[in-house]
mmCIF file of C-alpha atoms and ligand atoms in Angstrom:
data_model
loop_
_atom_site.group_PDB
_atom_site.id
_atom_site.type_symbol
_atom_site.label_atom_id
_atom_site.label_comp_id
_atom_site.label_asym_id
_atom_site.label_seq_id
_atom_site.Cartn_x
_atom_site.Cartn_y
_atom_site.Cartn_z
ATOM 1 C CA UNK A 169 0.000 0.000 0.000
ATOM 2 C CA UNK A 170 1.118 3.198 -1.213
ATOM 3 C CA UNK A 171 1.301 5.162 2.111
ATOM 4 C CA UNK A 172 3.617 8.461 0.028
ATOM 5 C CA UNK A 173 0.946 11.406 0.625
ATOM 6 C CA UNK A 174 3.071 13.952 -1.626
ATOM 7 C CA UNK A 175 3.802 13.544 -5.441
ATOM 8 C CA UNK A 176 7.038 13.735 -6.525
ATOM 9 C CA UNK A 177 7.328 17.004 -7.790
ATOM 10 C CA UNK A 178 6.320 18.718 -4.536
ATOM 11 C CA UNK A 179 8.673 16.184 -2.555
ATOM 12 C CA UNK A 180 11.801 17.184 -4.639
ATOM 13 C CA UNK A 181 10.469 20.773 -4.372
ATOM 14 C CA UNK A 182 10.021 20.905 -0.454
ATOM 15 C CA UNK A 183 13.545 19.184 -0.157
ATOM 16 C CA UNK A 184 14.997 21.574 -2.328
ATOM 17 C CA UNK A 185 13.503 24.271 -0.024
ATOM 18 C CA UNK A 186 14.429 22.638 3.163
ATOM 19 C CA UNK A 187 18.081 22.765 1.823
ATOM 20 C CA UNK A 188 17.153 26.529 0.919
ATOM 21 C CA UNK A 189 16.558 26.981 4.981
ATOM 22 C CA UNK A 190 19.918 25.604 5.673
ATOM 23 C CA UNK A 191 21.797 28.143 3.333
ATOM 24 C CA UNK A 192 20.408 30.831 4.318
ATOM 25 C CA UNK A 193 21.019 29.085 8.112
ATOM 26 C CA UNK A 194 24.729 29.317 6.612
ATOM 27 C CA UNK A 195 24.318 32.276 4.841
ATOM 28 C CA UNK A 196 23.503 34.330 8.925
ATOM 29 C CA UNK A 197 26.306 32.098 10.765
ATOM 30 C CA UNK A 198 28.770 33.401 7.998
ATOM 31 C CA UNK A 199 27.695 37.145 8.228
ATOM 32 C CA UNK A 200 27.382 36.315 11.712
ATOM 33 C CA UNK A 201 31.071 35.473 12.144
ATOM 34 C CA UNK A 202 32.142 38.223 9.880
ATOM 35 C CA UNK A 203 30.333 41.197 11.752
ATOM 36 C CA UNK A 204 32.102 39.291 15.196
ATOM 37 C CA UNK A 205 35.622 39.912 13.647
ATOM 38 C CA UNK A 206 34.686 43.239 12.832
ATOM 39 C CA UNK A 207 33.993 44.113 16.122
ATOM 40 C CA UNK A 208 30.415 44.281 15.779
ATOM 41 C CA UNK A 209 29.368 42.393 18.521
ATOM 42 C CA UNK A 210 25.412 43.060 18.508
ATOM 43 C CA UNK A 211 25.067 42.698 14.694
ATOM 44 C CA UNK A 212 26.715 39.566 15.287
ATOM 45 C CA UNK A 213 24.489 38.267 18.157
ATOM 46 C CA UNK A 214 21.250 39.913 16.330
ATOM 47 C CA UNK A 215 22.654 37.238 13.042
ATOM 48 C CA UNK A 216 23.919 34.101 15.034
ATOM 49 C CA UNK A 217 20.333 34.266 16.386
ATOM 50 C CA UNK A 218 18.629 34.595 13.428
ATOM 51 C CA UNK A 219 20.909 31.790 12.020
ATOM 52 C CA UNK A 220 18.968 29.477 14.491
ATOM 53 C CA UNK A 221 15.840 30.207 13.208
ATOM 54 C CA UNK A 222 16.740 28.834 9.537
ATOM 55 C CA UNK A 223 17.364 25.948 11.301
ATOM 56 C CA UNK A 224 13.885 25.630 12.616
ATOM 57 C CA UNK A 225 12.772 26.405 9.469
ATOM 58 C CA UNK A 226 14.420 23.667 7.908
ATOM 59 C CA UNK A 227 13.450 21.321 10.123
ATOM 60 C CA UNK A 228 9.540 21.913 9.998
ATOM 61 C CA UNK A 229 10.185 21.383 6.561
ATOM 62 C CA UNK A 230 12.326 18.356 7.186
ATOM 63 C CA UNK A 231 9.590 17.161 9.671
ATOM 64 C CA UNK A 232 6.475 17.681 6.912
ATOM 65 C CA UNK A 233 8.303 15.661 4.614
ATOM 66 C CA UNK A 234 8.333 12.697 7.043
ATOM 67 C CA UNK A 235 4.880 13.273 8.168
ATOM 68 C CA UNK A 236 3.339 13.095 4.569
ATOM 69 C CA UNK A 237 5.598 9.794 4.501
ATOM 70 C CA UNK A 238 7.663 10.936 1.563
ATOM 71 C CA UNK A 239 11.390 10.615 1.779
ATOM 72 C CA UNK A 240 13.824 13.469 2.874
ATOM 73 C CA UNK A 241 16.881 14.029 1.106
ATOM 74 C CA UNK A 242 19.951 15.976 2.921
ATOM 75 C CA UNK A 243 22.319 16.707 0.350
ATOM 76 C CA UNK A 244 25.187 19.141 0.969
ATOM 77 C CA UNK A 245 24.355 22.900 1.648
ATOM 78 C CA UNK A 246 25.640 25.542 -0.538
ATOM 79 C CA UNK A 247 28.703 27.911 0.690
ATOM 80 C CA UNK A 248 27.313 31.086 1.737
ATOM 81 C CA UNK A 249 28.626 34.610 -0.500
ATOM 82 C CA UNK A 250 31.153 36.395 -0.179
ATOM 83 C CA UNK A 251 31.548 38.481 2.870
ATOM 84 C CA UNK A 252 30.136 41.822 3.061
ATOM 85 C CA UNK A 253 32.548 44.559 2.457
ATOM 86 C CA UNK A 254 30.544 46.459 5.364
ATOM 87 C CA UNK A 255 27.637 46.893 7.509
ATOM 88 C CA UNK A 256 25.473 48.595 5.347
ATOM 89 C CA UNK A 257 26.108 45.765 2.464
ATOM 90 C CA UNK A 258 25.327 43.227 5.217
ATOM 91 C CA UNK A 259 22.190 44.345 5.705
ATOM 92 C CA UNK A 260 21.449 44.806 2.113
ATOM 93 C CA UNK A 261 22.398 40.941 1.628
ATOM 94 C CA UNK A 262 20.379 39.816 4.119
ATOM 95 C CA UNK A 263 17.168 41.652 2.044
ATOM 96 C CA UNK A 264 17.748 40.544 -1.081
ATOM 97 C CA UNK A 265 18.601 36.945 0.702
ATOM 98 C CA UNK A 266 15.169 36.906 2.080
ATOM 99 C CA UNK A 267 13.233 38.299 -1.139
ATOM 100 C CA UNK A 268 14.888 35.605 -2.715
ATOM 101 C CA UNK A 269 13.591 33.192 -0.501
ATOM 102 C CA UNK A 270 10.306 34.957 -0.640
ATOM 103 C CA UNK A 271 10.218 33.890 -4.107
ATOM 104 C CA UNK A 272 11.112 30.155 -3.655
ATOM 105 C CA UNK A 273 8.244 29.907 -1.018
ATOM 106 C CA UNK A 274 5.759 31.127 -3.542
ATOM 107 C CA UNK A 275 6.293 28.698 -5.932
ATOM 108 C CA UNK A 276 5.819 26.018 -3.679
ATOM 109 C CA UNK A 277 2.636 27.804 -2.974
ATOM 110 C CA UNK A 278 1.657 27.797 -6.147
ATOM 111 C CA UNK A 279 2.890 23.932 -7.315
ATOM 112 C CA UNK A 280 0.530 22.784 -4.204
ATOM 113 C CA UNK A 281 -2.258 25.323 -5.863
ATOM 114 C CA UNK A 282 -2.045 23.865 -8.998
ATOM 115 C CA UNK A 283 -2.043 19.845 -7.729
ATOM 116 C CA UNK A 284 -4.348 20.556 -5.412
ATOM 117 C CA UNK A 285 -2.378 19.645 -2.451
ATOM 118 C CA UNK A 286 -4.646 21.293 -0.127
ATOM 119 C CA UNK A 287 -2.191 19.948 3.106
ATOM 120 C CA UNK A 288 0.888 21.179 1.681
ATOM 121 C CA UNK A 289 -0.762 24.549 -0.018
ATOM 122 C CA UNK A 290 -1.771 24.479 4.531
ATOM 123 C CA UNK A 291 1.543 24.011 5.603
ATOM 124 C CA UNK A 292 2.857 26.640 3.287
ATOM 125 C CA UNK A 293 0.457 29.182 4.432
ATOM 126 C CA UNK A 294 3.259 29.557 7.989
ATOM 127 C CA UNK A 295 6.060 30.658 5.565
ATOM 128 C CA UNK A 296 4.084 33.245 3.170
ATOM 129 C CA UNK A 297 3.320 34.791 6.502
ATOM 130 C CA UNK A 298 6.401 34.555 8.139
ATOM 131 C CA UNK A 299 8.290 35.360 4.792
ATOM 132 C CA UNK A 300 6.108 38.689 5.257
ATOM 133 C CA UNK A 301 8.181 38.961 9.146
ATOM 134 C CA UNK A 302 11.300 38.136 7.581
ATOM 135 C CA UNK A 303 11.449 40.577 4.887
ATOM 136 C CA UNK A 304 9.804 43.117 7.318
ATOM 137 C CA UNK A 305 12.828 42.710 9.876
ATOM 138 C CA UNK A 306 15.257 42.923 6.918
ATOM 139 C CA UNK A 307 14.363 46.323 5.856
ATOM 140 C CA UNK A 308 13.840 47.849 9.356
ATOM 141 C CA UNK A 309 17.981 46.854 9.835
ATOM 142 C CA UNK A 310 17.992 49.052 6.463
ATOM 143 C CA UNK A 311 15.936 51.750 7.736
ATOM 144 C CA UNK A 312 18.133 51.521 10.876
ATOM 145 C CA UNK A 313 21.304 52.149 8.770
ATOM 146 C CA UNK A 314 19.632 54.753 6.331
ATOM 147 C CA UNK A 315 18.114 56.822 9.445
ATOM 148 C CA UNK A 316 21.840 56.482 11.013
ATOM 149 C CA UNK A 317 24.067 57.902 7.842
ATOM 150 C CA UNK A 318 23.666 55.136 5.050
ATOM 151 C CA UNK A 319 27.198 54.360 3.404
ATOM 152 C CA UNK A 320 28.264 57.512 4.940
ATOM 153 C CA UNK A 321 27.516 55.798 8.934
ATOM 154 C CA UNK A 322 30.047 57.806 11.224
ATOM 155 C CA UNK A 323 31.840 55.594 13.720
ATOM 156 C CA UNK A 324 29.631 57.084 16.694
ATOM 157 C CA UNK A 325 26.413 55.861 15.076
ATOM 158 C CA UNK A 326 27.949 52.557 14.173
ATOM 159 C CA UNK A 327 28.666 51.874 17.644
ATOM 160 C CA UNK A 328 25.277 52.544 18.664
ATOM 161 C CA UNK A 329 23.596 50.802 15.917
ATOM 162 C CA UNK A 330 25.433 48.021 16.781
ATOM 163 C CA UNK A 331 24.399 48.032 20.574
ATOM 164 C CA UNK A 332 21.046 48.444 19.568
ATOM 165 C CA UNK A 333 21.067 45.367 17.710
ATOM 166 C CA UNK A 334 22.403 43.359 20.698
ATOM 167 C CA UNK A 335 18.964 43.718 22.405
ATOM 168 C CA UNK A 336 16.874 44.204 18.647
ATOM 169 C CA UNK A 337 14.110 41.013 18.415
ATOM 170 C CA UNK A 338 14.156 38.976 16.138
ATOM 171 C CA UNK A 339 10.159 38.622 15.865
ATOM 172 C CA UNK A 340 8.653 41.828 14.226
ATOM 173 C CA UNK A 341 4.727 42.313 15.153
ATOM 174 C CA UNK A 342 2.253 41.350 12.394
ATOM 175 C CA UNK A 343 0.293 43.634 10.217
ATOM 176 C CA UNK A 344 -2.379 41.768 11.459
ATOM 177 C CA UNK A 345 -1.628 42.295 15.425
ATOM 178 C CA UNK A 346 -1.648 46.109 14.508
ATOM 179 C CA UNK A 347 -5.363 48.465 15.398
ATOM 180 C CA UNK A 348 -5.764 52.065 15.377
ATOM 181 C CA UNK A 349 -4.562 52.638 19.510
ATOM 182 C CA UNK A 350 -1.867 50.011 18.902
ATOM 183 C CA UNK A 351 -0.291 50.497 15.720
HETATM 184 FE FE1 FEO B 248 13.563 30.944 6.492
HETATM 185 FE FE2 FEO B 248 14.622 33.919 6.406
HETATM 186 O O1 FEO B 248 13.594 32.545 5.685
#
């Protein structure tokens, strides 16, 4: 008896992603490590954090593979890019890094739509929303760095930017959570 509950295509898909997780997993250690030998201790914390959560992500993807009964495949994760040349980059990165991922989530979205995988189009639903979180936190570390100089960041609002981000959460409060005396 045929116990598989995912086709094929969405099984080498949601592997694919799961291995997505783990690079960009790689992707924060690596920036992570870089902003530490730069002296940038909180953007470092704030990343090695974060770095933890594309593990979880990975495995609740790893974990709804198994559940459907389909078989997981861990292949080797990619290197991460190059270094940033600075903090402003680094933050930039870590946008584009997430839009991109933004992307890959939607198309698993949409190969669920399209074969009617109602269970996997449910499970997906968790990452649309937290891809909206994600992308959110990314560009208020931009809007940090644009409100604090840009390129042109002095070395006095570095160091507090980077204190800031020692204590900055990594959780960002939904559009949804938001009314007209809380906003
Ligand atoms: Fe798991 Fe930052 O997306």
């Amino acid at each position: 008896m045929n116990t598989n509950r995912l086709s094929k295509t969405l099984t080498a898909a949601l592997n694919a992603q799961m291995t997505k997780e783990a690079h960009a997993s790689q992707i924060y250690l690596a920036y992570a490590a870089w902003a530490s030998s730069q002296g940038f201790g909180g953007v470092s914390n704030f990343l090695f954090r974060h770095a933890q959560e594309e593990r979880n992500h990975m495995m609740k993807i790893l974990e709804y593979i198994l559940k459907r009964g389909a078989e997981v495949h861990v292949t080797a994760i990619p290197a991460p890019p190059e270094n940033p040349a600075n903090i402003n980059s680094c933050f930039e990165k870590v946008f584009a890094h997430e839009v991109d991922n933004t992307e890959s989530v939607y198309k698993l979205v949409k190969m669920s739509l399209e074969e009617e995988d109602w269970a996997t189009w449910s499970f997906m639903q968790w990452f649309v929303k937290e891809q909206v979180e994600e992308e959110t936190l990314a560009l208020e570390l931009m809007d940090k760095i644009k409100v604090a100089g840009g390129e042109k960041i002095g070395p006095d609002a570095l160091y507090l930017l980077d204190k800031d981000m020692e204590t900055t959460s990594g959780e960002v409060k939904s559009a949804l959570e938001v009314t007209a005396v809380n906003p």
